[in-house]
Coordinates of C-alpha atoms and ligand atoms in Angstrom, one line a residue:
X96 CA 6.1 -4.3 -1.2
X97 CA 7.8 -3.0 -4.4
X98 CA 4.4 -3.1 -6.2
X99 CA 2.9 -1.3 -3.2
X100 CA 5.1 1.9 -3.1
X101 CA 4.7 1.9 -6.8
X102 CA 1.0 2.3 -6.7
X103 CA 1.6 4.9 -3.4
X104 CA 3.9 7.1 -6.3
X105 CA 1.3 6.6 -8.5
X106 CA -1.1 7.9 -6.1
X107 CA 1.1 10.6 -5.2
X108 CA 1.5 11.3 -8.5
X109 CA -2.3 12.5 -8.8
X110 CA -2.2 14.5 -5.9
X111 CA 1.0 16.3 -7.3
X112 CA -1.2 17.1 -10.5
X113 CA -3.9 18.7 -8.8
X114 CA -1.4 21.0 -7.0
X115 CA -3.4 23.9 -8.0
X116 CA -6.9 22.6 -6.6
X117 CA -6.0 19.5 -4.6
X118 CA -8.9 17.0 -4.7
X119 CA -11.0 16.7 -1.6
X120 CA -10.0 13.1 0.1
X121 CA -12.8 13.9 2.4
X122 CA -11.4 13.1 6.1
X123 CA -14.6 11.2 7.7
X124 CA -14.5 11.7 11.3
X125 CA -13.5 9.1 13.0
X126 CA -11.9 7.0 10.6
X127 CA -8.7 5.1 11.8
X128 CA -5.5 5.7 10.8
X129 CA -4.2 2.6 9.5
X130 CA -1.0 1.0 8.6
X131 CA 0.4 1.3 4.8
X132 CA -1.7 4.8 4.6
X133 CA 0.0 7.5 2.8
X134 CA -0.8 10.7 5.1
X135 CA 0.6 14.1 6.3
X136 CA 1.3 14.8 9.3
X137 CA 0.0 18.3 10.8
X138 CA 2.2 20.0 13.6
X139 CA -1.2 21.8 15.9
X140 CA 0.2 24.4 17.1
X141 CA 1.9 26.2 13.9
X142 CA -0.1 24.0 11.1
X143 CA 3.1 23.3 9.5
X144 CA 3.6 19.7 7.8
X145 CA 6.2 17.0 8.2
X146 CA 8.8 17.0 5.4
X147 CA 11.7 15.5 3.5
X148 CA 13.4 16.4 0.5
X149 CA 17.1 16.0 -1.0
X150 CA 18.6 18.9 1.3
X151 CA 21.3 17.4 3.6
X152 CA 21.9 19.0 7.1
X153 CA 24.9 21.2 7.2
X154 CA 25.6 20.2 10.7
X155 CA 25.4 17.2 13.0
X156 CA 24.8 13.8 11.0
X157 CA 24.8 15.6 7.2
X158 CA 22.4 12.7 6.4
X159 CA 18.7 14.0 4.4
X160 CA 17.2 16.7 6.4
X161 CA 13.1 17.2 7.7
X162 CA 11.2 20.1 8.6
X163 CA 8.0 21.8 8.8
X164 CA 6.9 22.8 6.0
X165 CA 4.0 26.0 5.5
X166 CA 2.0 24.9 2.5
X167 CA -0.3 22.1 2.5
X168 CA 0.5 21.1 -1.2
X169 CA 4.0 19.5 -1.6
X170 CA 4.3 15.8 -2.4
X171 CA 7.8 16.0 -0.4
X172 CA 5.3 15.6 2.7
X173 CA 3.8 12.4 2.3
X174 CA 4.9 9.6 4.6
X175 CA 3.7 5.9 4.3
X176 CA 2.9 4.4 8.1
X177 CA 4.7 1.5 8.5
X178 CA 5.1 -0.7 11.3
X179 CA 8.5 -2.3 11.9
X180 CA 10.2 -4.8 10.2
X181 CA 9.4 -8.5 11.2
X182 CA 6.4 -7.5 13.0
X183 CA 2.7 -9.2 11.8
X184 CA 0.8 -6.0 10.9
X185 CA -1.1 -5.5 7.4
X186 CA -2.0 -3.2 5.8
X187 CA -5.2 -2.0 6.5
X188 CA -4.8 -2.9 10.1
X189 CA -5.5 -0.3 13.1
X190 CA -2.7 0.9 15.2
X191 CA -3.6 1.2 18.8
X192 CA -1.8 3.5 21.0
X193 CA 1.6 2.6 22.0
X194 CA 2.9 1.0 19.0
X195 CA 5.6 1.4 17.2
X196 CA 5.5 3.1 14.0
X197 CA 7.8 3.7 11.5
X198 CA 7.0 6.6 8.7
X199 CA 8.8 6.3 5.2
X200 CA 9.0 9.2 2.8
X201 CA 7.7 8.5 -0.4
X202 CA 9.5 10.6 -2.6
X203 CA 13.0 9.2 -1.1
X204 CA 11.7 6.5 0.3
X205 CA 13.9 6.8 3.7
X206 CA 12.6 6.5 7.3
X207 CA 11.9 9.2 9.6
X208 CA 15.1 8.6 12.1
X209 CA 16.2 10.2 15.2
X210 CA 19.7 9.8 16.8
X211 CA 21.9 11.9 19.2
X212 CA 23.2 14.6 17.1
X213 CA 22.3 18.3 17.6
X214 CA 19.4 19.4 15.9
X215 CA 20.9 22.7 14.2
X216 CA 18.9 25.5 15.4
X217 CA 17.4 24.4 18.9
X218 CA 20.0 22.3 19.8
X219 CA 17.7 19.4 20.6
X220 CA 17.9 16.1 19.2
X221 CA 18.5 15.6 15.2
X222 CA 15.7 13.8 13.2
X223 CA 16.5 13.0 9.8
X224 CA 15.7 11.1 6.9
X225 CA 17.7 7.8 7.0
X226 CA 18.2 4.5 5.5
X227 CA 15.7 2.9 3.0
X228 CA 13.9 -0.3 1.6
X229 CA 16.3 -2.6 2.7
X230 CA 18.3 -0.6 5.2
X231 CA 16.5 0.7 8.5
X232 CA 17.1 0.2 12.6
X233 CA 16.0 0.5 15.4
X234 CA 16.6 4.6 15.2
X235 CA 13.8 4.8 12.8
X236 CA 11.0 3.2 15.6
X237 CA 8.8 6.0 17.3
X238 CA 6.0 5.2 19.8
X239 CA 2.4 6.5 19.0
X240 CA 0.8 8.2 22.5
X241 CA -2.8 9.3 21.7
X242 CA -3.7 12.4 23.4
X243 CA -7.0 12.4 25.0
X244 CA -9.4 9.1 24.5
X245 CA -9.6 6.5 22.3
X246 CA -7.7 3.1 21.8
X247 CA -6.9 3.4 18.0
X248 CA -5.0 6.3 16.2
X249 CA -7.6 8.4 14.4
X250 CA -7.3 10.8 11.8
X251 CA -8.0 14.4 13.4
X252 CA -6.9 13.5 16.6
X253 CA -3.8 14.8 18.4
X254 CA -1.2 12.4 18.9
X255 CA 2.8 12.5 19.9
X256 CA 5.6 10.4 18.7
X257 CA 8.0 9.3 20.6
X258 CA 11.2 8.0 19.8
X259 CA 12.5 5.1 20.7
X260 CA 15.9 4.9 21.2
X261 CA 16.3 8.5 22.7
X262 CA 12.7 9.4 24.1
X263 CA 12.6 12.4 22.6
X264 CA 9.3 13.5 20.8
X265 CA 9.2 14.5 17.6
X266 CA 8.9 18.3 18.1
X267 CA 8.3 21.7 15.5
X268 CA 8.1 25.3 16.8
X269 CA 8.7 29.0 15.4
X270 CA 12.1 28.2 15.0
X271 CA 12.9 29.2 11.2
X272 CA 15.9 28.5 8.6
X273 CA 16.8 31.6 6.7
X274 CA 19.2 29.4 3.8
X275 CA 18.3 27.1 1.8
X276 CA 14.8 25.8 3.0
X277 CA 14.3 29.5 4.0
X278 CA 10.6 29.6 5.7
X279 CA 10.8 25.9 6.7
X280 CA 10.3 25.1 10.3
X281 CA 13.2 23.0 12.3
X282 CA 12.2 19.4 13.7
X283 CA 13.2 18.0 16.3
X284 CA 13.3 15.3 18.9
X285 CA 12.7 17.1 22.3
X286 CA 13.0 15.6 25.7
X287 CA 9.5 17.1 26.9
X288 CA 6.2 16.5 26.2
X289 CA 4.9 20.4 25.5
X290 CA 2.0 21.6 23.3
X291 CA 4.7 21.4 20.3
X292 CA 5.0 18.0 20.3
X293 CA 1.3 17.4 19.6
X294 CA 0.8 16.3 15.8
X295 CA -2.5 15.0 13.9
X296 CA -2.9 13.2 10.5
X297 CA -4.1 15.5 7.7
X298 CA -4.4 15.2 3.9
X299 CA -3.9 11.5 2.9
X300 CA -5.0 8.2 1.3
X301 CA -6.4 6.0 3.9
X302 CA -6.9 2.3 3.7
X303 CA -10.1 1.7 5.2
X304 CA -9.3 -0.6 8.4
X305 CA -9.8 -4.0 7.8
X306 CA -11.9 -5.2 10.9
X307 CA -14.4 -2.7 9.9
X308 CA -14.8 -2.9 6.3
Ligands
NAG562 C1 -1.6 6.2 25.3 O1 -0.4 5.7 25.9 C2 0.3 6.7 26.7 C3 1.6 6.0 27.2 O2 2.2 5.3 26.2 C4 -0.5 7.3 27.7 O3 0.2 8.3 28.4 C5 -1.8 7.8 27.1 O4 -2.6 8.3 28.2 C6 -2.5 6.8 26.3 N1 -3.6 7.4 25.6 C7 -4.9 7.0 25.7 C8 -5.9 7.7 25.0 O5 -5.1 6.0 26.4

């Protein structure tokens, strides 16, 4: 697993380097989202992305905060899907809907987390960054719900997360900091399934699924 983020950094790395003039990763229609891919995750509505950095909350839980972020570019967006500990997946494998995912950041390498705290702008449920290799729970599990048809998570096709241990969805909107991560987007975890809660895999290394290759 060690050797495995390492060659994830690696890769992140390169994209980093082409900051400029990302390289193309073509996105082949249809292709599966598949678990131990390094991907972005695209909010629909406002095209922002899901992000982490080193930037604790002010408020609520003060642990590593995530929000939406405008450019496409930044390495702090990259999340590894993971399933959750103990549980028989590989890598390579195809995630069908209703599983239970877990998303590590790569730069920090802590787990996307939700809890009951006050998200600091809406209100709404907290998600944060939390835990790491050897530390995570069961408040880093979120529930894939495919949107529309299909069995398997593909990339390019709307999707929600759910979370766990509070139900909420992992939510963006207009909702903007003006410190510190001025421009940035809040997340949240919201109670209702609305049109901000839908959420698609963009940019990313994929490994191809293994039934299929
Ligand atoms: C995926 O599962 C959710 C419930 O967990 C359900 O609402 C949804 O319709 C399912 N999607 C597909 C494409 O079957």
């Amino acid at each position: 697993m060690a050797l495995l983020s390492l060659a994830l950094i690696a890769i992140v790395g390169i994209f980093h380097n082409f900051a400029t003039a990302p390289p193309v990763f073509a996105v082949d229609e249809g292709k599966e989202v598949t678990h131990g891919s390094v991907i972005k995750l695209q909010h629909e509505r406002t095209k922002f992305r899901l992000h982490s950095h080193e930037v604790p909350y002010g408020s609520g839980s003060q642990q590593q905060s995530v929000t939406g972020f405008p450019g496409v570019e930044d390495a702090n967006s990259f999340w590894i899907v993971q399933s959750p500990s103990g549980t028989e997946f590989q890598q390579g494998d195809a995630i069908p809907n209703g599983s239970i995912v877990r998303l590590q950041h790569v730069r920090t390498h802590k787990w996307l987390h939700s809890h009951l705290h006050q998200s600091p702008i809406s209100g709404n449920l907290e998600v944060s960054a939390f835990g790491g290799d050897e530390q995570s729970d069961s408040g880093d599990h979120w529930k894939l719900e495919i949107e529309g048809a299909g069995s398997v998570w593909l990339r390019d096709q709307k999707i929600r997360l759910r979370h766990v241990d509070t139900n909420g969805y992992l939510h963006s909107h207009d909702k903007k900091y003006s410190r510190i991560v001025t421009g940035q987007q809040e997340v949240c975890g919201f109670a209702k399934k609305t049109s901000d809660n839908i959420w698609s895999a963009a940019e990313g290394v994929y490994f191809p699924a293994r039934s299929t290759a």
